[in-house]
Amino acid sequence: MKARENFFKHLHPHSIRDRTLDPLSTLGLGIVCMTCLLLLAATGLTLLLYYVPHQDVAYDRILHIMTTLRYGKVIRNLHYLAANVLIIAGILHLARVFFTAGYKGRWLNWIYGLFLLGLIFFSNYTGYLLPWDQTSYWAIKVGANLTTYFPGVGPSLKNFLLGGEEIGPETLIRCFGLHIAVLPFLWTILTSLHLWRIRKDGGLAAPEEGKPVRLPSSPSLYRAELAVGLLTLTLLFSLSLFVGAPLSDRADPLHPPNPAKAPWFFVGIQEMLSHSATLGGVVIPALIGLFLVFSPAIDRSKETGGRWFGKERLTLNLVFALIFLGQLFMIFVGQWFRTRNWGLKFPW
Amino acid sequence: MVQGLNHRAPAWVNALLFMATFSTLCLALVLAYKGWKEDQALHHSAQEGGSEIIADIMVNLSGIPYREHCMTCHPQGKAANLPGQHMVFRNHPDIAPHSMDDLGCTGCHLGEGMAGDLIISHGRVGTEARKVLGGEDVQASCYRCHDLKPLPGAEKAWEGFQLFSMNACDTCHHVDGTAGGIYGPDLSAVGSFLSLRQIQVAINDPKADPENSIMPKFALSPGQIKAISYFLKSRMRESPHETPMEKMVKVRKQMQTTGRGTMKVPASAGDLLREKKCLACHRFQKEDGQIAPDLSYMAYMRDKNYITDFLYSPGKRIPGAIMPSINLTRQEEEWMVRSLQNRNLKDHFHKINPKHLYMMLCQRCHAAKGDGSGMIQPNLANFPRAFWKNTEFFRRIPDERIVKSIEKGVSGTSMPPYGELLGHEAIHSLVDLLFREFIRTDRRDKDLSLSLPGKPASLLPEERVQKQFIKHCSECHGRAGNGKGAQYLRYLPRPRDLTNRPFFQSVTDERIAFSIFDGVPGTAMRPFSGKISPESLWSFVFMIRELSDSHGEASKPN
Amino acid sequence: MEKPANQINRREFLLRSIFLSGFGAVVATLTWIFWDLWTGAHRFSSSRWVLVAPLNRFRSDGIVPFQEFKIAILRTGQKLGAISMECTHLGCLLNVVDRGFFCPCHGSDFGPLGQVYSGPATVSLPWHDIMNRGGDIWVHLGKKIAEPKWLML
């Protein structure tokens, strides 16, 4: 066997099962997430050169980036799109792992994955505020208020996020610091752990077979991963031709828009809260969280992973599907069916 | 079993990678090209050298620095000099004694000075509060810096300021520098967060947003609305030409001059009413604001106490009235009452035929068609009774009640007593007219047979009544019974305000019970006869008495 | 049946070179975009053309300083030039005096066309490119040139 000649090859196993290459086994979603993350890092570092986290000039700086700087608009759009696609891909990746019982024998990695999901939301939330325009200012205000419904830690969490009681210059500095330093630091650690655990746990969770067919990783795995990565880039580049990162008026603390909505990934919680504060804001999110964390323990099936919708896990799969669709529904309603004063309105 | 070391990747992996590389390459090139082109469009090269020119100008307006890029495309303020255009035409008009060097562009024209593209630089994002002002709209910026005095070049804006005052806008809205009221939103900085267009829409269609706005729609032409919008747009948070100290002095000075000062004796009633801006909404003799009731015959309707009480607190006599309290000195009060108590009209009235009477007195609220949506109906707290084809309603009430409503008025509503003005005969002929022309049924055709269930020995306990109220009534009448339930905007007439004390003081328990039991035809109040028990019925009556603080039998209407 | 070894290698070689060139092109394009952005600060900074003043500011002969740009526009005869007002000794901002320019830091003295009269500076003042566009005088702040560039009126 040849020695592992570079770091990239060193990270990968020497050989893989043939099912690893099968697109239907993982849908390549992990690679999609990774690509989004790398693009976010590259575009983010570039934006970092030109942005100033001060409430008087932040908006002007965004304008500068978008109009004066060549390719500034492209980079900002890609950053925005990659961030949102990362949320979607992350959740789909979670769903895939759940439905294929990929967490079997890999509870620690599952927890790392959940942490990463938390990081996704946190990064998106802190980044949302940085343009300091009407949409972001009020979205962060609403988002911070959503946390107060949590008993005990709620108000402290809000104070932590806002850097005080109210949104102000401290909030901007804090979100900026979290977004570019603290969170990327955590990202690096957790992503490394997440990828390392895959090797430690013996590769992707797979059904037991007598004598599985194995292939060398080189070149198949590398090419397959590269292909998925490039396809993700294709998706993001083509989206950027149609969808742009939004920018509205400068933030005006005295005049909230009506309705004031949390960022889309939290608007589901806002919708649930509008029906019932305790149930929607605290109980349901807590239950969902606990379910996700402990499902590998609750799961008593004899699956070893890799099989979609195994019959033994029907109940678990149904519960997950219910949660997934329920939250999706909440996000849909909150985002598109709510108008002034949170009244219901059909968008057509 | 691991296959050979020189293993080839499956064909499909190669194909996929090929496709992915190709597509990514294409799109990367498209993005690079598009970005380049957009950049070229924005930042055309200099004649020599080829580096980009961006007019980066900093103007310092009384300590506030404004950085702008406008002259990149508008050199010297001329029309846009874009690539491909070789002619630069349309010079900036002469704005002496101002100069572009001192003021820059955004000070007058708004827009986003730091943007370099077409849309954002012209302020066309979000609410368009910073949308570029061009042409005659630029005068909306004049009064940001200038004192509120006639100004050549800002004639429409000055007209707007005068209209703002004349139409009693400042009675409800506060603007820095005027004594203004607190009923409406504070407009001191409205120009900072609304565009010119939005301000115009807000004046032209007040109930578009929010739906439950109490701002009336004033009778203003589009030109007048535009003028007012020019004035309001100049009310901005930052006034670039004043230091904070200067601004403070200015506000204080303006407050002093718009204060009361010495009050000269008004020549006639009309004068006082005009000076106090009553005529911005009310009608008095020949002048009409078209928003509020006719005060011409006040002498025959209300006494001195009523008038002074009413002026002090309109909401006490007519709960829900949108008229603001009018604070007058004792002297002004006396003059006001005197001018309203002018009696020299009565002689005509018994001669006028009922049709003309209706047109002169009733139409304003009840409408020419008799369906209750008269000219001033949107501004009244209670919907005027609909006559047109409202047969069932009038069949079920005794004739005396109809006559009494006209004669004595309806307490707690805008219906005044016409007894003294019209006299018995005229009222009866008026009622005949109503039945003949509008209600379309015989005046004597009555169905008063319905009987209420008897009063039970004891009423339901409070919590149960509350629960029932919430279940049956609160959707329309609101949890507090004030008529503002969740669905109240869907109904016209609006659900009755059950806390309306003067109104409920003038009605008997039986009448309240009837309204619940049998419903009120012509309105959304449906009969509850099958749905609630007699205990609930009379418990509701008791609850309404509580809500409106009107226990005891019907007192005489005042 | 085994294919001859060299044919396999050739096909594989072809495939790999296509991939590599395709991928290389992608990397090159993206590198170009990011390179442009990372060196794009000149758009924000002073290495650019700036609008200094409209032409009618310079009606008579003399020196008009523009401290925020660290340049002065001088008019002699029927021509305009833009001279740097940064002292060539250690970069202090010069003062305009009636015989030229004077440095308040260490006392360097310059003539009306930037020539050194007395030290510690030894190099005469450089000039900037100047142009008239649409009635405004623009000056290029980034590049300094040794010989004056005159704009004829």
PDB file of C-alpha atoms in Angstrom, chain B residues 263-469:
ATOM      1  CA  MET B 263     -57.357  87.114  22.142  1.00  0.00           C
ATOM      2  CA  LYS B 264     -59.207  89.653  20.083  1.00  0.00           C
ATOM      3  CA  VAL B 265     -62.970  89.696  20.240  1.00  0.00           C
ATOM      4  CA  PRO B 266     -64.263  87.793  17.238  1.00  0.00           C
ATOM      5  CA  ALA B 267     -66.519  89.733  14.931  1.00  0.00           C
ATOM      6  CA  SER B 268     -69.008  86.923  14.543  1.00  0.00           C
ATOM      7  CA  ALA B 269     -69.643  83.352  15.612  1.00  0.00           C
ATOM      8  CA  GLY B 270     -68.122  82.117  12.382  1.00  0.00           C
ATOM      9  CA  ASP B 271     -64.881  83.865  13.216  1.00  0.00           C
ATOM     10  CA  LEU B 272     -64.433  82.185  16.560  1.00  0.00           C
ATOM     11  CA  LEU B 273     -65.250  78.810  15.121  1.00  0.00           C
ATOM     12  CA  ARG B 274     -62.803  79.361  12.335  1.00  0.00           C
ATOM     13  CA  GLU B 275     -60.091  80.579  14.634  1.00  0.00           C
ATOM     14  CA  LYS B 276     -60.444  77.560  16.837  1.00  0.00           C
ATOM     15  CA  LYS B 277     -60.517  75.416  13.709  1.00  0.00           C
ATOM     16  CA  CYS B 278     -63.928  73.938  14.458  1.00  0.00           C
ATOM     17  CA  LEU B 279     -64.863  74.536  10.849  1.00  0.00           C
ATOM     18  CA  ALA B 280     -62.063  72.243   9.722  1.00  0.00           C
ATOM     19  CA  CYS B 281     -64.497  69.457  10.585  1.00  0.00           C
ATOM     20  CA  HIS B 282     -67.907  70.905  11.524  1.00  0.00           C
ATOM     21  CA  ARG B 283     -70.477  72.755   9.551  1.00  0.00           C
ATOM     22  CA  PHE B 284     -71.746  76.104  10.702  1.00  0.00           C
ATOM     23  CA  GLN B 285     -74.187  77.967   8.495  1.00  0.00           C
ATOM     24  CA  LYS B 286     -72.461  78.364   5.156  1.00  0.00           C
ATOM     25  CA  GLU B 287     -69.070  76.873   5.894  1.00  0.00           C
ATOM     26  CA  ASP B 288     -68.560  73.150   6.044  1.00  0.00           C
ATOM     27  CA  GLY B 289     -65.559  70.977   6.960  1.00  0.00           C
ATOM     28  CA  GLN B 290     -67.567  67.899   5.874  1.00  0.00           C
ATOM     29  CA  ILE B 291     -66.283  65.710   8.655  1.00  0.00           C
ATOM     30  CA  ALA B 292     -68.412  66.346  11.735  1.00  0.00           C
ATOM     31  CA  PRO B 293     -72.053  67.237  12.515  1.00  0.00           C
ATOM     32  CA  ASP B 294     -73.794  70.493  11.690  1.00  0.00           C
ATOM     33  CA  LEU B 295     -73.609  73.025  14.513  1.00  0.00           C
ATOM     34  CA  SER B 296     -75.868  75.611  12.922  1.00  0.00           C
ATOM     35  CA  TYR B 297     -78.903  74.809  15.047  1.00  0.00           C
ATOM     36  CA  MET B 298     -77.086  74.216  18.293  1.00  0.00           C
ATOM     37  CA  ALA B 299     -79.145  76.952  19.909  1.00  0.00           C
ATOM     38  CA  TYR B 300     -82.227  74.746  19.735  1.00  0.00           C
ATOM     39  CA  MET B 301     -80.545  71.559  20.769  1.00  0.00           C
ATOM     40  CA  ARG B 302     -78.112  71.933  23.604  1.00  0.00           C
ATOM     41  CA  ASP B 303     -77.801  74.199  26.586  1.00  0.00           C
ATOM     42  CA  LYS B 304     -74.731  75.971  27.848  1.00  0.00           C
ATOM     43  CA  ASN B 305     -73.711  73.238  30.269  1.00  0.00           C
ATOM     44  CA  TYR B 306     -73.870  70.567  27.653  1.00  0.00           C
ATOM     45  CA  ILE B 307     -71.731  72.571  25.265  1.00  0.00           C
ATOM     46  CA  THR B 308     -69.013  73.426  27.761  1.00  0.00           C
ATOM     47  CA  ASP B 309     -69.011  69.877  29.097  1.00  0.00           C
ATOM     48  CA  PHE B 310     -68.778  68.525  25.615  1.00  0.00           C
ATOM     49  CA  LEU B 311     -65.922  70.749  24.576  1.00  0.00           C
ATOM     50  CA  TYR B 312     -63.994  69.770  27.666  1.00  0.00           C
ATOM     51  CA  SER B 313     -64.501  66.054  27.198  1.00  0.00           C
ATOM     52  CA  PRO B 314     -66.396  64.943  24.097  1.00  0.00           C
ATOM     53  CA  GLY B 315     -65.894  61.291  24.947  1.00  0.00           C
ATOM     54  CA  LYS B 316     -67.942  61.639  28.082  1.00  0.00           C
ATOM     55  CA  ARG B 317     -71.139  62.590  26.256  1.00  0.00           C
ATOM     56  CA  ILE B 318     -70.513  60.483  23.173  1.00  0.00           C
ATOM     57  CA  PRO B 319     -68.198  57.599  24.102  1.00  0.00           C
ATOM     58  CA  GLY B 320     -65.918  56.770  21.198  1.00  0.00           C
ATOM     59  CA  ALA B 321     -66.146  60.225  19.618  1.00  0.00           C
ATOM     60  CA  ILE B 322     -63.004  61.103  17.710  1.00  0.00           C
ATOM     61  CA  MET B 323     -63.291  64.796  18.501  1.00  0.00           C
ATOM     62  CA  PRO B 324     -60.330  65.903  20.597  1.00  0.00           C
ATOM     63  CA  SER B 325     -60.877  67.883  23.812  1.00  0.00           C
ATOM     64  CA  ILE B 326     -60.842  71.573  23.168  1.00  0.00           C
ATOM     65  CA  ASN B 327     -59.255  73.578  25.933  1.00  0.00           C
ATOM     66  CA  LEU B 328     -60.585  77.092  26.109  1.00  0.00           C
ATOM     67  CA  THR B 329     -60.194  79.885  28.592  1.00  0.00           C
ATOM     68  CA  ARG B 330     -63.305  80.943  30.485  1.00  0.00           C
ATOM     69  CA  GLN B 331     -63.603  83.943  28.242  1.00  0.00           C
ATOM     70  CA  GLU B 332     -63.344  81.839  25.078  1.00  0.00           C
ATOM     71  CA  GLU B 333     -65.881  79.413  26.484  1.00  0.00           C
ATOM     72  CA  GLU B 334     -68.365  82.211  27.002  1.00  0.00           C
ATOM     73  CA  TRP B 335     -67.872  83.517  23.509  1.00  0.00           C
ATOM     74  CA  MET B 336     -68.110  80.052  22.036  1.00  0.00           C
ATOM     75  CA  VAL B 337     -71.375  79.290  23.771  1.00  0.00           C
ATOM     76  CA  ARG B 338     -72.731  82.669  22.843  1.00  0.00           C
ATOM     77  CA  SER B 339     -71.858  82.234  19.186  1.00  0.00           C
ATOM     78  CA  LEU B 340     -73.423  78.807  19.079  1.00  0.00           C
ATOM     79  CA  GLN B 341     -76.563  79.920  20.842  1.00  0.00           C
ATOM     80  CA  ASN B 342     -77.573  82.271  18.107  1.00  0.00           C
ATOM     81  CA  ARG B 343     -81.317  81.964  17.680  1.00  0.00           C
ATOM     82  CA  ASN B 344     -82.872  83.341  14.555  1.00  0.00           C
ATOM     83  CA  LEU B 345     -83.686  80.389  12.419  1.00  0.00           C
ATOM     84  CA  LYS B 346     -86.663  78.796  13.969  1.00  0.00           C
ATOM     85  CA  ASP B 347     -89.335  80.736  12.190  1.00  0.00           C
ATOM     86  CA  HIS B 348     -88.795  78.973   8.917  1.00  0.00           C
ATOM     87  CA  PHE B 349     -88.866  75.463  10.064  1.00  0.00           C
ATOM     88  CA  HIS B 350     -92.499  74.637  10.447  1.00  0.00           C
ATOM     89  CA  LYS B 351     -93.078  75.817   6.890  1.00  0.00           C
ATOM     90  CA  ILE B 352     -90.518  73.571   5.258  1.00  0.00           C
ATOM     91  CA  ASN B 353     -91.827  70.387   3.757  1.00  0.00           C
ATOM     92  CA  PRO B 354     -90.473  67.115   5.209  1.00  0.00           C
ATOM     93  CA  LYS B 355     -88.430  66.236   2.159  1.00  0.00           C
ATOM     94  CA  HIS B 356     -86.451  69.433   2.449  1.00  0.00           C
ATOM     95  CA  LEU B 357     -86.197  68.980   6.180  1.00  0.00           C
ATOM     96  CA  TYR B 358     -84.632  65.580   5.590  1.00  0.00           C
ATOM     97  CA  MET B 359     -82.171  67.027   3.121  1.00  0.00           C
ATOM     98  CA  MET B 360     -81.235  69.885   5.388  1.00  0.00           C
ATOM     99  CA  LEU B 361     -80.964  68.076   8.693  1.00  0.00           C
ATOM    100  CA  CYS B 362     -80.878  64.299   8.311  1.00  0.00           C
ATOM    101  CA  GLN B 363     -79.018  63.574   5.130  1.00  0.00           C
ATOM    102  CA  ARG B 364     -75.633  64.493   6.534  1.00  0.00           C
ATOM    103  CA  CYS B 365     -75.622  61.376   8.724  1.00  0.00           C
ATOM    104  CA  HIS B 366     -78.437  59.172   7.476  1.00  0.00           C
ATOM    105  CA  ALA B 367     -77.598  59.691   3.784  1.00  0.00           C
ATOM    106  CA  ALA B 368     -79.819  60.771   0.911  1.00  0.00           C
ATOM    107  CA  LYS B 369     -80.560  57.141   0.291  1.00  0.00           C
ATOM    108  CA  GLY B 370     -81.513  56.659   3.906  1.00  0.00           C
ATOM    109  CA  ASP B 371     -79.167  53.714   4.413  1.00  0.00           C
ATOM    110  CA  GLY B 372     -77.139  55.348   7.162  1.00  0.00           C
ATOM    111  CA  SER B 373     -73.938  55.902   5.234  1.00  0.00           C
ATOM    112  CA  GLY B 374     -74.098  59.645   5.108  1.00  0.00           C
ATOM    113  CA  MET B 375     -71.203  61.939   4.317  1.00  0.00           C
ATOM    114  CA  ILE B 376     -69.919  62.070   7.888  1.00  0.00           C
ATOM    115  CA  GLN B 377     -70.864  58.533   8.873  1.00  0.00           C
ATOM    116  CA  PRO B 378     -67.275  57.167   8.841  1.00  0.00           C
ATOM    117  CA  ASN B 379     -66.358  59.694  11.507  1.00  0.00           C
ATOM    118  CA  LEU B 380     -69.206  58.997  13.902  1.00  0.00           C
ATOM    119  CA  ALA B 381     -68.874  56.699  16.892  1.00  0.00           C
ATOM    120  CA  ASN B 382     -72.296  55.180  16.235  1.00  0.00           C
ATOM    121  CA  PHE B 383     -73.677  54.273  12.856  1.00  0.00           C
ATOM    122  CA  PRO B 384     -76.742  56.374  12.008  1.00  0.00           C
ATOM    123  CA  ARG B 385     -79.892  54.272  11.916  1.00  0.00           C
ATOM    124  CA  ALA B 386     -80.569  52.862   8.448  1.00  0.00           C
ATOM    125  CA  PHE B 387     -84.097  53.516   7.201  1.00  0.00           C
ATOM    126  CA  TRP B 388     -83.845  52.179   3.690  1.00  0.00           C
ATOM    127  CA  LYS B 389     -85.762  48.918   3.584  1.00  0.00           C
ATOM    128  CA  ASN B 390     -85.103  48.376   7.287  1.00  0.00           C
ATOM    129  CA  THR B 391     -88.687  47.242   7.611  1.00  0.00           C
ATOM    130  CA  GLU B 392     -88.315  44.594  10.267  1.00  0.00           C
ATOM    131  CA  PHE B 393     -86.578  46.921  12.664  1.00  0.00           C
ATOM    132  CA  PHE B 394     -89.229  49.570  12.461  1.00  0.00           C
ATOM    133  CA  ARG B 395     -92.067  47.098  12.625  1.00  0.00           C
ATOM    134  CA  ARG B 396     -90.863  45.852  15.955  1.00  0.00           C
ATOM    135  CA  ILE B 397     -90.518  49.145  17.768  1.00  0.00           C
ATOM    136  CA  PRO B 398     -93.401  51.261  19.014  1.00  0.00           C
ATOM    137  CA  ASP B 399     -94.147  54.471  17.133  1.00  0.00           C
ATOM    138  CA  GLU B 400     -93.544  56.522  20.286  1.00  0.00           C
ATOM    139  CA  ARG B 401     -89.938  55.420  20.363  1.00  0.00           C
ATOM    140  CA  ILE B 402     -89.306  56.698  16.842  1.00  0.00           C
ATOM    141  CA  VAL B 403     -90.862  60.047  17.618  1.00  0.00           C
ATOM    142  CA  LYS B 404     -89.000  60.255  20.897  1.00  0.00           C
ATOM    143  CA  SER B 405     -85.660  59.587  19.206  1.00  0.00           C
ATOM    144  CA  ILE B 406     -86.150  62.573  16.965  1.00  0.00           C
ATOM    145  CA  GLU B 407     -87.654  64.761  19.622  1.00  0.00           C
ATOM    146  CA  LYS B 408     -85.257  64.056  22.463  1.00  0.00           C
ATOM    147  CA  GLY B 409     -82.292  62.698  20.539  1.00  0.00           C
ATOM    148  CA  VAL B 410     -80.471  59.498  21.465  1.00  0.00           C
ATOM    149  CA  SER B 411     -78.169  59.898  24.462  1.00  0.00           C
ATOM    150  CA  GLY B 412     -74.634  58.760  24.046  1.00  0.00           C
ATOM    151  CA  THR B 413     -74.797  59.126  20.273  1.00  0.00           C
ATOM    152  CA  SER B 414     -74.514  61.974  17.812  1.00  0.00           C
ATOM    153  CA  MET B 415     -78.301  62.153  17.330  1.00  0.00           C
ATOM    154  CA  PRO B 416     -79.351  65.501  18.857  1.00  0.00           C
ATOM    155  CA  PRO B 417     -82.839  66.497  20.073  1.00  0.00           C
ATOM    156  CA  TYR B 418     -84.814  68.174  17.311  1.00  0.00           C
ATOM    157  CA  GLY B 419     -87.903  68.771  19.370  1.00  0.00           C
ATOM    158  CA  GLU B 420     -87.427  72.444  19.907  1.00  0.00           C
ATOM    159  CA  LEU B 421     -86.293  73.158  16.366  1.00  0.00           C
ATOM    160  CA  LEU B 422     -89.028  71.312  14.522  1.00  0.00           C
ATOM    161  CA  GLY B 423     -92.070  71.083  16.657  1.00  0.00           C
ATOM    162  CA  HIS B 424     -94.536  68.244  16.916  1.00  0.00           C
ATOM    163  CA  GLU B 425     -96.196  68.500  13.536  1.00  0.00           C
ATOM    164  CA  ALA B 426     -93.006  68.696  11.562  1.00  0.00           C
ATOM    165  CA  ILE B 427     -91.634  65.665  13.366  1.00  0.00           C
ATOM    166  CA  HIS B 428     -94.671  63.596  12.597  1.00  0.00           C
ATOM    167  CA  SER B 429     -94.622  64.533   8.949  1.00  0.00           C
ATOM    168  CA  LEU B 430     -90.954  63.655   8.914  1.00  0.00           C
ATOM    169  CA  VAL B 431     -91.698  60.232  10.338  1.00  0.00           C
ATOM    170  CA  ASP B 432     -94.415  59.762   7.733  1.00  0.00           C
ATOM    171  CA  LEU B 433     -91.837  60.610   5.113  1.00  0.00           C
ATOM    172  CA  LEU B 434     -89.407  58.050   6.501  1.00  0.00           C
ATOM    173  CA  PHE B 435     -91.982  55.303   6.295  1.00  0.00           C
ATOM    174  CA  ARG B 436     -93.201  56.328   2.906  1.00  0.00           C
ATOM    175  CA  GLU B 437     -89.946  56.874   1.105  1.00  0.00           C
ATOM    176  CA  PHE B 438     -87.407  54.747   2.920  1.00  0.00           C
ATOM    177  CA  ILE B 439     -88.840  52.106   5.205  1.00  0.00           C
ATOM    178  CA  ARG B 440     -91.506  51.331   2.616  1.00  0.00           C
ATOM    179  CA  THR B 441     -94.146  50.039   4.878  1.00  0.00           C
ATOM    180  CA  ASP B 442     -97.231  51.360   6.574  1.00  0.00           C
ATOM    181  CA  ARG B 443     -96.430  53.323   9.701  1.00  0.00           C
ATOM    182  CA  ARG B 444     -99.088  51.490  11.588  1.00  0.00           C
ATOM    183  CA  ASP B 445     -97.976  48.066  10.491  1.00  0.00           C
ATOM    184  CA  LYS B 446     -96.457  46.874  13.735  1.00  0.00           C
ATOM    185  CA  ASP B 447     -95.602  43.562  15.244  1.00  0.00           C
ATOM    186  CA  LEU B 448     -95.075  44.141  18.922  1.00  0.00           C
ATOM    187  CA  SER B 449     -96.303  40.782  19.981  1.00  0.00           C
ATOM    188  CA  LEU B 450     -93.014  39.245  21.012  1.00  0.00           C
ATOM    189  CA  SER B 451     -92.760  38.640  24.706  1.00  0.00           C
ATOM    190  CA  LEU B 452     -89.669  38.199  26.717  1.00  0.00           C
ATOM    191  CA  PRO B 453     -89.108  35.308  29.078  1.00  0.00           C
ATOM    192  CA  GLY B 454     -89.757  36.357  32.609  1.00  0.00           C
ATOM    193  CA  LYS B 455     -87.086  37.498  34.960  1.00  0.00           C
ATOM    194  CA  PRO B 456     -85.792  34.529  36.919  1.00  0.00           C
ATOM    195  CA  ALA B 457     -85.679  34.475  40.679  1.00  0.00           C
ATOM    196  CA  SER B 458     -81.913  34.639  40.741  1.00  0.00           C
ATOM    197  CA  LEU B 459     -79.268  35.429  38.189  1.00  0.00           C
ATOM    198  CA  LEU B 460     -76.247  33.326  37.243  1.00  0.00           C
ATOM    199  CA  PRO B 461     -73.047  33.664  39.257  1.00  0.00           C
ATOM    200  CA  GLU B 462     -70.517  36.091  37.896  1.00  0.00           C
ATOM    201  CA  GLU B 463     -67.952  33.635  36.562  1.00  0.00           C
ATOM    202  CA  ARG B 464     -70.574  31.821  34.555  1.00  0.00           C
ATOM    203  CA  VAL B 465     -71.900  34.996  33.052  1.00  0.00           C
ATOM    204  CA  GLN B 466     -68.362  36.017  32.162  1.00  0.00           C
ATOM    205  CA  LYS B 467     -67.768  32.693  30.471  1.00  0.00           C
ATOM    206  CA  GLN B 468     -71.014  32.948  28.542  1.00  0.00           C
ATOM    207  CA  PHE B 469     -70.270  36.509  27.585  1.00  0.00           C
TER     208      PHE B 469
END
